[in-house]
mmCIF file with all atom_site columns, C-alpha atoms in Angstrom:
data_model
loop_
_atom_site.group_PDB
_atom_site.id
_atom_site.type_symbol
_atom_site.label_atom_id
_atom_site.label_alt_id
_atom_site.label_comp_id
_atom_site.label_asym_id
_atom_site.label_entity_id
_atom_site.label_seq_id
_atom_site.pdbx_PDB_ins_code
_atom_site.Cartn_x
_atom_site.Cartn_y
_atom_site.Cartn_z
_atom_site.occupancy
_atom_site.B_iso_or_equiv
_atom_site.pdbx_formal_charge
_atom_site.auth_seq_id
_atom_site.auth_comp_id
_atom_site.auth_asym_id
_atom_site.auth_atom_id
_atom_site.pdbx_PDB_model_num
ATOM 1   C CA . MET A 1 1   ? 0.000  0.000  0.000   1.00 0.00 ? 256 MET A CA 1
ATOM 2   C CA . PHE A 1 2   ? 2.733  2.486  0.915   1.00 0.00 ? 257 PHE A CA 1
ATOM 3   C CA . GLY A 1 3   ? 5.491  1.129  -1.322  1.00 0.00 ? 258 GLY A CA 1
ATOM 4   C CA . ALA A 1 4   ? 4.236  2.640  -4.587  1.00 0.00 ? 259 ALA A CA 1
ATOM 5   C CA . ALA A 1 5   ? 4.856  6.293  -3.647  1.00 0.00 ? 260 ALA A CA 1
ATOM 6   C CA . LYS A 1 6   ? 8.384  7.721  -3.628  1.00 0.00 ? 261 LYS A CA 1
ATOM 7   C CA . LEU A 1 7   ? 9.550  10.679 -1.574  1.00 0.00 ? 262 LEU A CA 1
ATOM 8   C CA . THR A 1 8   ? 11.015 13.609 -3.508  1.00 0.00 ? 263 THR A CA 1
ATOM 9   C CA . GLY A 1 9   ? 13.129 14.975 -0.659  1.00 0.00 ? 264 GLY A CA 1
ATOM 10  C CA . ARG A 1 10  ? 11.190 18.236 -0.323  1.00 0.00 ? 265 ARG A CA 1
ATOM 11  C CA . PHE A 1 11  ? 9.720  18.993 3.089   1.00 0.00 ? 266 PHE A CA 1
ATOM 12  C CA . TRP A 1 12  ? 7.825  21.728 4.887   1.00 0.00 ? 267 TRP A CA 1
ATOM 13  C CA . PHE A 1 13  ? 6.387  22.384 8.323   1.00 0.00 ? 268 PHE A CA 1
ATOM 14  C CA . ARG A 1 14  ? 2.842  23.365 9.211   1.00 0.00 ? 269 ARG A CA 1
ATOM 15  C CA . LYS A 1 15  ? 1.496  24.555 12.513  1.00 0.00 ? 270 LYS A CA 1
ATOM 16  C CA . THR A 1 16  ? -1.676 23.060 13.946  1.00 0.00 ? 271 THR A CA 1
ATOM 17  C CA . TRP A 1 17  ? -4.392 24.983 15.678  1.00 0.00 ? 272 TRP A CA 1
ATOM 18  C CA . THR A 1 18  ? -2.884 24.065 19.045  1.00 0.00 ? 273 THR A CA 1
ATOM 19  C CA . GLY A 1 19  ? 0.602  25.218 18.006  1.00 0.00 ? 274 GLY A CA 1
ATOM 20  C CA . LYS A 1 20  ? 2.169  21.810 17.325  1.00 0.00 ? 275 LYS A CA 1
ATOM 21  C CA . LEU A 1 21  ? 4.580  21.565 14.367  1.00 0.00 ? 276 LEU A CA 1
ATOM 22  C CA . ILE A 1 22  ? 3.887  18.859 11.794  1.00 0.00 ? 277 ILE A CA 1
ATOM 23  C CA . LEU A 1 23  ? 6.462  17.774 9.223   1.00 0.00 ? 278 LEU A CA 1
ATOM 24  C CA . LEU A 1 24  ? 5.066  17.550 5.694   1.00 0.00 ? 279 LEU A CA 1
ATOM 25  C CA . VAL A 1 25  ? 6.811  15.558 2.965   1.00 0.00 ? 280 VAL A CA 1
ATOM 26  C CA . GLU A 1 26  ? 6.244  15.587 -0.777  1.00 0.00 ? 281 GLU A CA 1
ATOM 27  C CA . GLU A 1 27  ? 5.785  12.311 -2.572  1.00 0.00 ? 282 GLU A CA 1
ATOM 28  C CA . GLU A 1 28  ? 5.325  11.145 -6.156  1.00 0.00 ? 283 GLU A CA 1
ATOM 29  C CA . LYS A 1 29  ? 2.238  9.027  -6.349  1.00 0.00 ? 284 LYS A CA 1
ATOM 30  C CA . PRO A 1 30  ? 1.272  7.102  -9.498  1.00 0.00 ? 285 PRO A CA 1
ATOM 31  C CA . ARG A 1 31  ? -1.969 8.205  -11.101 1.00 0.00 ? 286 ARG A CA 1
ATOM 32  C CA . TRP A 1 32  ? -4.745 5.742  -10.570 1.00 0.00 ? 287 TRP A CA 1
ATOM 33  C CA . TRP A 1 33  ? -5.888 5.001  -14.113 1.00 0.00 ? 288 TRP A CA 1
ATOM 34  C CA . SER A 1 34  ? -2.738 6.012  -15.978 1.00 0.00 ? 289 SER A CA 1
ATOM 35  C CA . ARG A 1 35  ? -1.189 3.472  -18.358 1.00 0.00 ? 290 ARG A CA 1
ATOM 36  C CA . SER A 1 36  ? 1.778  5.665  -19.191 1.00 0.00 ? 291 SER A CA 1
ATOM 37  C CA . GLY A 1 37  ? 3.121  5.579  -15.628 1.00 0.00 ? 292 GLY A CA 1
ATOM 38  C CA . SER A 1 38  ? 2.725  9.307  -15.023 1.00 0.00 ? 293 SER A CA 1
ATOM 39  C CA . THR A 1 39  ? 2.823  10.506 -11.439 1.00 0.00 ? 294 THR A CA 1
ATOM 40  C CA . LYS A 1 40  ? 1.426  13.394 -9.462  1.00 0.00 ? 295 LYS A CA 1
ATOM 41  C CA . LEU A 1 41  ? 3.024  15.251 -6.574  1.00 0.00 ? 296 LEU A CA 1
ATOM 42  C CA . ARG A 1 42  ? 1.213  15.531 -3.266  1.00 0.00 ? 297 ARG A CA 1
ATOM 43  C CA . TRP A 1 43  ? 2.003  16.698 0.248   1.00 0.00 ? 298 TRP A CA 1
ATOM 44  C CA . ARG A 1 44  ? 1.228  14.538 3.270   1.00 0.00 ? 299 ARG A CA 1
ATOM 45  C CA . ASP A 1 45  ? 2.060  14.366 6.965   1.00 0.00 ? 300 ASP A CA 1
ATOM 46  C CA . ALA A 1 46  ? 5.309  12.507 7.579   1.00 0.00 ? 301 ALA A CA 1
ATOM 47  C CA . ARG A 1 47  ? 5.469  9.172  9.325   1.00 0.00 ? 302 ARG A CA 1
ATOM 48  C CA . LEU A 1 48  ? 8.357  8.023  11.488  1.00 0.00 ? 303 LEU A CA 1
ATOM 49  C CA . LEU A 1 49  ? 9.639  5.654  8.807   1.00 0.00 ? 304 LEU A CA 1
ATOM 50  C CA . ASP A 1 50  ? 9.876  8.536  6.330   1.00 0.00 ? 305 ASP A CA 1
ATOM 51  C CA . LEU A 1 51  ? 12.867 9.926  8.227   1.00 0.00 ? 306 LEU A CA 1
ATOM 52  C CA . ALA A 1 52  ? 14.828 6.757  7.441   1.00 0.00 ? 307 ALA A CA 1
ATOM 53  C CA . GLU A 1 53  ? 14.297 7.128  3.675   1.00 0.00 ? 308 GLU A CA 1
ATOM 54  C CA . THR A 1 54  ? 17.275 8.174  1.538   1.00 0.00 ? 309 THR A CA 1
ATOM 55  C CA . PRO A 1 55  ? 15.721 11.439 0.206   1.00 0.00 ? 310 PRO A CA 1
ATOM 56  C CA . MET A 1 56  ? 15.215 12.696 3.780   1.00 0.00 ? 311 MET A CA 1
ATOM 57  C CA . ARG A 1 57  ? 18.880 12.347 4.817   1.00 0.00 ? 312 ARG A CA 1
ATOM 58  C CA . PRO A 1 58  ? 19.670 16.024 4.060   1.00 0.00 ? 313 PRO A CA 1
ATOM 59  C CA . LEU A 1 59  ? 16.962 16.995 6.582   1.00 0.00 ? 314 LEU A CA 1
ATOM 60  C CA . MET A 1 60  ? 18.598 14.900 9.278   1.00 0.00 ? 315 MET A CA 1
ATOM 61  C CA . THR A 1 61  ? 22.068 16.261 8.411   1.00 0.00 ? 316 THR A CA 1
ATOM 62  C CA . LEU A 1 62  ? 20.730 19.817 8.496   1.00 0.00 ? 317 LEU A CA 1
ATOM 63  C CA . GLU A 1 63  ? 19.348 19.285 11.990  1.00 0.00 ? 318 GLU A CA 1
ATOM 64  C CA . ARG A 1 64  ? 22.647 17.899 13.286  1.00 0.00 ? 319 ARG A CA 1
ATOM 65  C CA . THR A 1 65  ? 24.857 20.617 11.810  1.00 0.00 ? 320 THR A CA 1
ATOM 66  C CA . TYR A 1 66  ? 22.483 23.428 12.741  1.00 0.00 ? 321 TYR A CA 1
ATOM 67  C CA . ARG A 1 67  ? 22.578 22.503 16.423  1.00 0.00 ? 322 ARG A CA 1
ATOM 68  C CA . ALA A 1 68  ? 26.353 22.104 16.428  1.00 0.00 ? 323 ALA A CA 1
ATOM 69  C CA . ASP A 1 69  ? 26.953 25.480 14.775  1.00 0.00 ? 324 ASP A CA 1
ATOM 70  C CA . THR A 1 70  ? 24.445 27.330 16.960  1.00 0.00 ? 325 THR A CA 1
ATOM 71  C CA . GLY A 1 71  ? 26.184 26.610 20.250  1.00 0.00 ? 326 GLY A CA 1
ATOM 72  C CA . SER A 1 72  ? 29.691 27.369 19.085  1.00 0.00 ? 327 SER A CA 1
ATOM 73  C CA . GLY A 1 73  ? 28.612 30.486 17.164  1.00 0.00 ? 328 GLY A CA 1
ATOM 74  C CA . ALA A 1 74  ? 26.887 31.987 20.212  1.00 0.00 ? 329 ALA A CA 1
ATOM 75  C CA . ALA A 1 75  ? 29.933 31.308 22.372  1.00 0.00 ? 330 ALA A CA 1
ATOM 76  C CA . ARG A 1 76  ? 32.228 32.930 19.800  1.00 0.00 ? 331 ARG A CA 1
ATOM 77  C CA . MET A 1 77  ? 29.965 35.976 19.598  1.00 0.00 ? 332 MET A CA 1
ATOM 78  C CA . LEU A 1 78  ? 29.944 36.327 23.382  1.00 0.00 ? 333 LEU A CA 1
ATOM 79  C CA . GLN A 1 79  ? 33.744 36.122 23.545  1.00 0.00 ? 334 GLN A CA 1
ATOM 80  C CA . ALA A 1 80  ? 34.067 38.803 20.895  1.00 0.00 ? 335 ALA A CA 1
ATOM 81  C CA . VAL A 1 81  ? 31.741 41.207 22.734  1.00 0.00 ? 336 VAL A CA 1
ATOM 82  C CA . VAL A 1 82  ? 33.142 40.698 26.240  1.00 0.00 ? 337 VAL A CA 1
ATOM 83  C CA . SER A 1 83  ? 36.906 41.120 26.479  1.00 0.00 ? 338 SER A CA 1
ATOM 84  C CA . SER A 1 84  ? 38.853 38.853 28.829  1.00 0.00 ? 339 SER A CA 1
ATOM 85  C CA . GLY A 1 85  ? 39.918 41.708 31.169  1.00 0.00 ? 340 GLY A CA 1
ATOM 86  C CA . THR A 1 86  ? 36.377 42.794 32.045  1.00 0.00 ? 341 THR A CA 1
ATOM 87  C CA . ARG A 1 87  ? 34.745 39.431 32.654  1.00 0.00 ? 342 ARG A CA 1
ATOM 88  C CA . GLY A 1 88  ? 32.886 39.345 35.926  1.00 0.00 ? 343 GLY A CA 1
ATOM 89  C CA . ALA A 1 89  ? 33.219 43.091 36.513  1.00 0.00 ? 344 ALA A CA 1
ATOM 90  C CA . ILE A 1 90  ? 30.359 45.561 36.258  1.00 0.00 ? 345 ILE A CA 1
ATOM 91  C CA . ALA A 1 91  ? 31.236 48.367 33.934  1.00 0.00 ? 346 ALA A CA 1
ATOM 92  C CA . ALA A 1 92  ? 30.584 51.905 35.215  1.00 0.00 ? 347 ALA A CA 1
ATOM 93  C CA . PRO A 1 93  ? 29.480 54.569 32.733  1.00 0.00 ? 348 PRO A CA 1
ATOM 94  C CA . HIS A 1 94  ? 32.227 56.986 31.741  1.00 0.00 ? 349 HIS A CA 1
ATOM 95  C CA . GLY A 1 95  ? 31.950 60.688 32.518  1.00 0.00 ? 350 GLY A CA 1
ATOM 96  C CA . THR A 1 96  ? 29.602 60.506 35.512  1.00 0.00 ? 351 THR A CA 1
ATOM 97  C CA . ALA A 1 97  ? 30.646 61.113 39.087  1.00 0.00 ? 352 ALA A CA 1
ATOM 98  C CA . ALA A 1 98  ? 29.175 59.183 41.976  1.00 0.00 ? 353 ALA A CA 1
ATOM 99  C CA . SER A 1 99  ? 27.373 61.532 44.349  1.00 0.00 ? 354 SER A CA 1
ATOM 100 C CA . ALA A 1 100 ? 27.240 60.721 48.006  1.00 0.00 ? 355 ALA A CA 1
#
């Protein structure tokens, strides 16, 4: 039943009424009464086994590399903004005198 349709590798996300994200995948499905073997493209909700298919591997790679780059990029940005000599110290504004 499910073996006839092939995944194209394109995906999208939709948000439900309750705010849950649903992964949509595009598949090529053979036309019902076609003798020439023509197919039509359709979008459907993804199943768990769809993530193991070969066309969906770039999605899994994207998720892994995105998480790895996010953490290191934020740490690099923080190190660039805060110099090593002022870590832990509260910076006082320049040009104002403290009144007693």
